[in-house]
Tab-separated table of C-alpha atoms in Angstrom:
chain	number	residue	atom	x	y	z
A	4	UNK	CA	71.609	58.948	59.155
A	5	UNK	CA	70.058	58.792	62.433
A	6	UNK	CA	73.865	58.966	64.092
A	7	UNK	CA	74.866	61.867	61.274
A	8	UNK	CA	71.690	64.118	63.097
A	9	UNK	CA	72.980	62.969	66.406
A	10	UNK	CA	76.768	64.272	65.732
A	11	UNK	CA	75.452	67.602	64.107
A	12	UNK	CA	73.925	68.497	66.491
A	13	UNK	CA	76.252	67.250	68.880
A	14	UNK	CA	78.497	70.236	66.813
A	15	UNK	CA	76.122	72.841	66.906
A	16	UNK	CA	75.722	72.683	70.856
A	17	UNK	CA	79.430	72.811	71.122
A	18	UNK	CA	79.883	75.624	68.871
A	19	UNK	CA	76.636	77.229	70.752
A	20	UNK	CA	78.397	76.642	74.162
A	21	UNK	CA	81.849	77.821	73.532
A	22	UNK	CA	81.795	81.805	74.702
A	23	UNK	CA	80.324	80.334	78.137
A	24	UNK	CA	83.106	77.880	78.402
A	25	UNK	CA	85.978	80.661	76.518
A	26	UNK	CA	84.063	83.101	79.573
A	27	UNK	CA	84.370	80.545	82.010
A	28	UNK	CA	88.530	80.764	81.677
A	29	UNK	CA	88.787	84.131	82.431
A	30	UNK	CA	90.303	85.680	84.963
A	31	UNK	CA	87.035	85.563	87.237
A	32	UNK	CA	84.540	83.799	89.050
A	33	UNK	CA	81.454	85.942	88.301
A	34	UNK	CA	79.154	86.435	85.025
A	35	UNK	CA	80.105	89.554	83.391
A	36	UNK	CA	78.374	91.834	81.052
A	37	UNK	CA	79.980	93.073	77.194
A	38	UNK	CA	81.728	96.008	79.321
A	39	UNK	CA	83.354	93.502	82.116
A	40	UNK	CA	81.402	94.401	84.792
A	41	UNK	CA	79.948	91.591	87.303
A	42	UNK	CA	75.893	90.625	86.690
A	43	UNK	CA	74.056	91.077	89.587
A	44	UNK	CA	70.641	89.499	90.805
A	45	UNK	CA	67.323	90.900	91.832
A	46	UNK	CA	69.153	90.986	95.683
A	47	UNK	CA	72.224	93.007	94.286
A	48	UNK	CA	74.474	89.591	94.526
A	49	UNK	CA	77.057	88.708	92.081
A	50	UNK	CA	75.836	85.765	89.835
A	51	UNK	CA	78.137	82.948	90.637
A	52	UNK	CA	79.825	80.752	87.441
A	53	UNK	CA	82.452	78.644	89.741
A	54	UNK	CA	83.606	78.643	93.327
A	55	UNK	CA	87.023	79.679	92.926
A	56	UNK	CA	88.026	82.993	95.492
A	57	UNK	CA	91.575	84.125	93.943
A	58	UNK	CA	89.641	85.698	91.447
A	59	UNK	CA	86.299	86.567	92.615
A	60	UNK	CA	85.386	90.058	91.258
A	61	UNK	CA	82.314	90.642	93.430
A	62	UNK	CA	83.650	89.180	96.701
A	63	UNK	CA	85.507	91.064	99.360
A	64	UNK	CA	85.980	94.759	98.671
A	65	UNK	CA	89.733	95.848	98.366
A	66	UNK	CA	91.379	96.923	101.331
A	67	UNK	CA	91.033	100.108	102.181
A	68	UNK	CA	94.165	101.991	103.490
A	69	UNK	CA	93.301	103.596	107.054
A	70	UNK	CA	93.368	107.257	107.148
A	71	UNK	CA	96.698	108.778	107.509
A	72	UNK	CA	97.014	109.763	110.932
A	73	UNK	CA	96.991	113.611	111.855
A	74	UNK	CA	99.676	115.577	113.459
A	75	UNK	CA	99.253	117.629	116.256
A	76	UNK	CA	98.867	120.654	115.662
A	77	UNK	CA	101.790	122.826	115.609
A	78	UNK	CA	101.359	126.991	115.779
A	79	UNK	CA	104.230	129.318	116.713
A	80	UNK	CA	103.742	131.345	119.012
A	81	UNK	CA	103.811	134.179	116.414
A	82	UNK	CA	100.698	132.691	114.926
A	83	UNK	CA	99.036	132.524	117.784
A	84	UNK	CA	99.538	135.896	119.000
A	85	UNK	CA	97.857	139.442	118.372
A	86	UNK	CA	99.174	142.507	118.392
A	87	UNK	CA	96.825	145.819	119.387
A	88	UNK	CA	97.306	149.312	118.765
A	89	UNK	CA	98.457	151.584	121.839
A	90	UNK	CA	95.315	152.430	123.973
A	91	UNK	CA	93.167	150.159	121.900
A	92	UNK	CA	91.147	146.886	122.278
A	93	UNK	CA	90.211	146.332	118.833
A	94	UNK	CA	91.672	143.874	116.393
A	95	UNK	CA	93.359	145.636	113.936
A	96	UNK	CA	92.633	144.516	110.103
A	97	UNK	CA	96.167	143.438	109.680
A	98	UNK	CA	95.851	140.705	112.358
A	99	UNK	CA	92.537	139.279	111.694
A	100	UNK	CA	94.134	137.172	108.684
A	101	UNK	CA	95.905	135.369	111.678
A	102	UNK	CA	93.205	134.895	113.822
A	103	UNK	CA	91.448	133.184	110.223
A	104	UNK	CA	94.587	130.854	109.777
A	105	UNK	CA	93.972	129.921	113.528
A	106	UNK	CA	90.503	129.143	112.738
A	107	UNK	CA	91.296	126.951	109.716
A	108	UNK	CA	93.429	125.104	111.619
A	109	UNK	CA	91.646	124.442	115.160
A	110	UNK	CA	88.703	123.043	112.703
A	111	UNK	CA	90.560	120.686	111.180
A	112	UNK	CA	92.377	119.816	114.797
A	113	UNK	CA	90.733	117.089	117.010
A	114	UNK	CA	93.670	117.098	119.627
A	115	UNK	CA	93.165	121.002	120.757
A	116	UNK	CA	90.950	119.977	123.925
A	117	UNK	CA	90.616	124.038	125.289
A	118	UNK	CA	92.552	127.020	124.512
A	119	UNK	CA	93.320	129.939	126.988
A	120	UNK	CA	92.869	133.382	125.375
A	121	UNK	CA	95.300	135.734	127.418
A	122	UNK	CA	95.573	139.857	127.236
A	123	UNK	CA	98.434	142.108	127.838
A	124	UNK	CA	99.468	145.203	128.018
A	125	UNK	CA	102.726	147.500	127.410
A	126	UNK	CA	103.693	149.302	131.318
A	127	UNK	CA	102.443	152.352	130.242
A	128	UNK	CA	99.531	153.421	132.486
A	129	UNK	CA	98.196	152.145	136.108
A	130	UNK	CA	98.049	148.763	136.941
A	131	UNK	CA	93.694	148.716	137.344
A	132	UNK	CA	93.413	150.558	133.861
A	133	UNK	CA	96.125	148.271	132.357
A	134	UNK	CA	94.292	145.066	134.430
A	135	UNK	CA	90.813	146.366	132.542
A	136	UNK	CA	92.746	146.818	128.934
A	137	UNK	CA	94.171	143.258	128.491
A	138	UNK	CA	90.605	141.449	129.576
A	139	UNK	CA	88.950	143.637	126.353
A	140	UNK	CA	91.782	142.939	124.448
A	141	UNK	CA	91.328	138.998	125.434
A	142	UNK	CA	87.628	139.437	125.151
A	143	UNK	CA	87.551	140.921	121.353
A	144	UNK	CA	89.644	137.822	120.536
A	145	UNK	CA	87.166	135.315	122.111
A	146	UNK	CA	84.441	137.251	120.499
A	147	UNK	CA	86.316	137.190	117.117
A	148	UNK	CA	86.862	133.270	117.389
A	149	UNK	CA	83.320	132.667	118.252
A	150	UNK	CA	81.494	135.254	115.283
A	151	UNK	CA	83.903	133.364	112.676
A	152	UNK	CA	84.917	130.076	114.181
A	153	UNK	CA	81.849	128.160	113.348
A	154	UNK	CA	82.637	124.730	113.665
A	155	UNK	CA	85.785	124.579	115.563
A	156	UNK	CA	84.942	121.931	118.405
A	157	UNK	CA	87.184	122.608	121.883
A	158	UNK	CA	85.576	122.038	124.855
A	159	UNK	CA	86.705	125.082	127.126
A	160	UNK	CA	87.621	128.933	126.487
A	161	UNK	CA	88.997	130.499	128.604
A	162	UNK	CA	89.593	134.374	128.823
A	163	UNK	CA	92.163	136.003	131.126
A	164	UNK	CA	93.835	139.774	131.106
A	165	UNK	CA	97.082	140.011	132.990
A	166	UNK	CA	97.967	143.462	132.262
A	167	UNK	CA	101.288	144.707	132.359
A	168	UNK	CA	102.157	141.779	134.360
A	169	UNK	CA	104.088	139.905	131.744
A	170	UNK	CA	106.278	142.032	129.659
A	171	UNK	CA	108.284	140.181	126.382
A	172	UNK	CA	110.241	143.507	125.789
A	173	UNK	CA	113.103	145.480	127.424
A	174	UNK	CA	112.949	148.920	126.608
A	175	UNK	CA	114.448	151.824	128.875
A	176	UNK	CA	114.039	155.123	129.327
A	177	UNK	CA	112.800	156.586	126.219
A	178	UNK	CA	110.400	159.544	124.995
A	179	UNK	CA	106.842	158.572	124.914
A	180	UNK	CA	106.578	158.232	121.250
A	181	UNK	CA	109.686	155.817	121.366
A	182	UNK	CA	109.182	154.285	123.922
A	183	UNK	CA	104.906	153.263	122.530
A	184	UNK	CA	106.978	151.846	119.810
A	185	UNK	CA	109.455	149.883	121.436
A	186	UNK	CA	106.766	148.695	123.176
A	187	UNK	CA	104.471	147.353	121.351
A	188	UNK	CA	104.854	143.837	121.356
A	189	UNK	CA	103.844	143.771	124.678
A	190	UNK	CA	100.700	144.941	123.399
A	191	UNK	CA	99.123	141.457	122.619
A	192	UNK	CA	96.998	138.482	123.174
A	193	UNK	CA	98.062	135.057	123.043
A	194	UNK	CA	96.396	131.948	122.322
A	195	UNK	CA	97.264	128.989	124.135
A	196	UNK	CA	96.106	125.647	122.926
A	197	UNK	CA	96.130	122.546	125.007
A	198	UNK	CA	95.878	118.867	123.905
A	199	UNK	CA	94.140	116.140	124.437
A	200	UNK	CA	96.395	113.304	126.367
């Protein structure tokens, strides 16, 4: 009788201890909850069942993936170029949508180390009064990148009107009217970015 108690209960701690050994073949080395996520203790460590790392749940973390790396920042130089009225140093409405794409993308750019801001001018007029239009026109610019480019981080700015100096078109004799047309790309600033080595 005495060995009849002994084997029952024998069976009853075997039944009683068969989901921690059923557990214990799973494909982990940590205690789990009903929902399969890993016990921790007081101290935020996994609770250890057996030492075996192939499967260990609460061990290393996954490798992460570095962060793709960036490309340089690439801007035509029709993106990086506004256009002014004749006689006029203020940024028209129709190029400030550039000048906000520029923004966008010198914020997100760590390579752009300074930019030069330059102003021109069509060859209509004297070369003083010409020298005087293409520093406001470079000057609005800067002012424009400063009042909405929070948070773009180049080092240097800087600002430089060369008048009628450089010319980009080739018109010839022509009647004023035509001829402040034909002209009008001259009418600009550009915005030259230079990287980081």
């Amino acid at each position: 009788m005495k060995h009849l108690r002994t084997v029952t209960l024998a069976a009853i701690a075997a039944l009683a201890l068969a989901p921690a050994v059923m557990a214990s073949d799973e494909p982990h080395d940590k205690a789990i909850d009903r929902e399969g996520r890993p016990i921790m203790d007081e101290r935020g460590n996994c609770v250890q069942t057996k030492w075996h790392t192939a499967n260990d749940i609460c061990g290393a973390k996954a490798p992460v993936a570095p962060p793709a790396k960036k490309e340089a920042l690439k801007l035509t130089r029709e993106e990086r170029t506004v256009y002014f009225d004749f006689n006029k140093s203020t940024i028209k409405a129709s190029e400030q949508g550039k000048l906000n794409s520029l923004i966008k993308a010198l914020r997100d750019a760590k390579e752009v180390e300074s930019v030069d801001i330059v102003g021109h001018t069509d060859r209509i007029g004297s070369n003083s009064y010409n020298d005087k239009l293409s520093r406001k026109r470079a000057n609005a610019v800067r002012a424009y990148l400063a009042r909405h480019g929070a948070g773009i981080k180049v080092r240097k700015v800087d600002v430089e009107g060369v008048g009628k100096n450089d010319p980009v078109t080739h018109c010839g004799d022509l009647p004023r009217a035509e001829l402040i047309k034909c002209l009008a790309e001259d009418r600009r600033v550009e915005i030259r970015l230079n990287y980081a080595k």
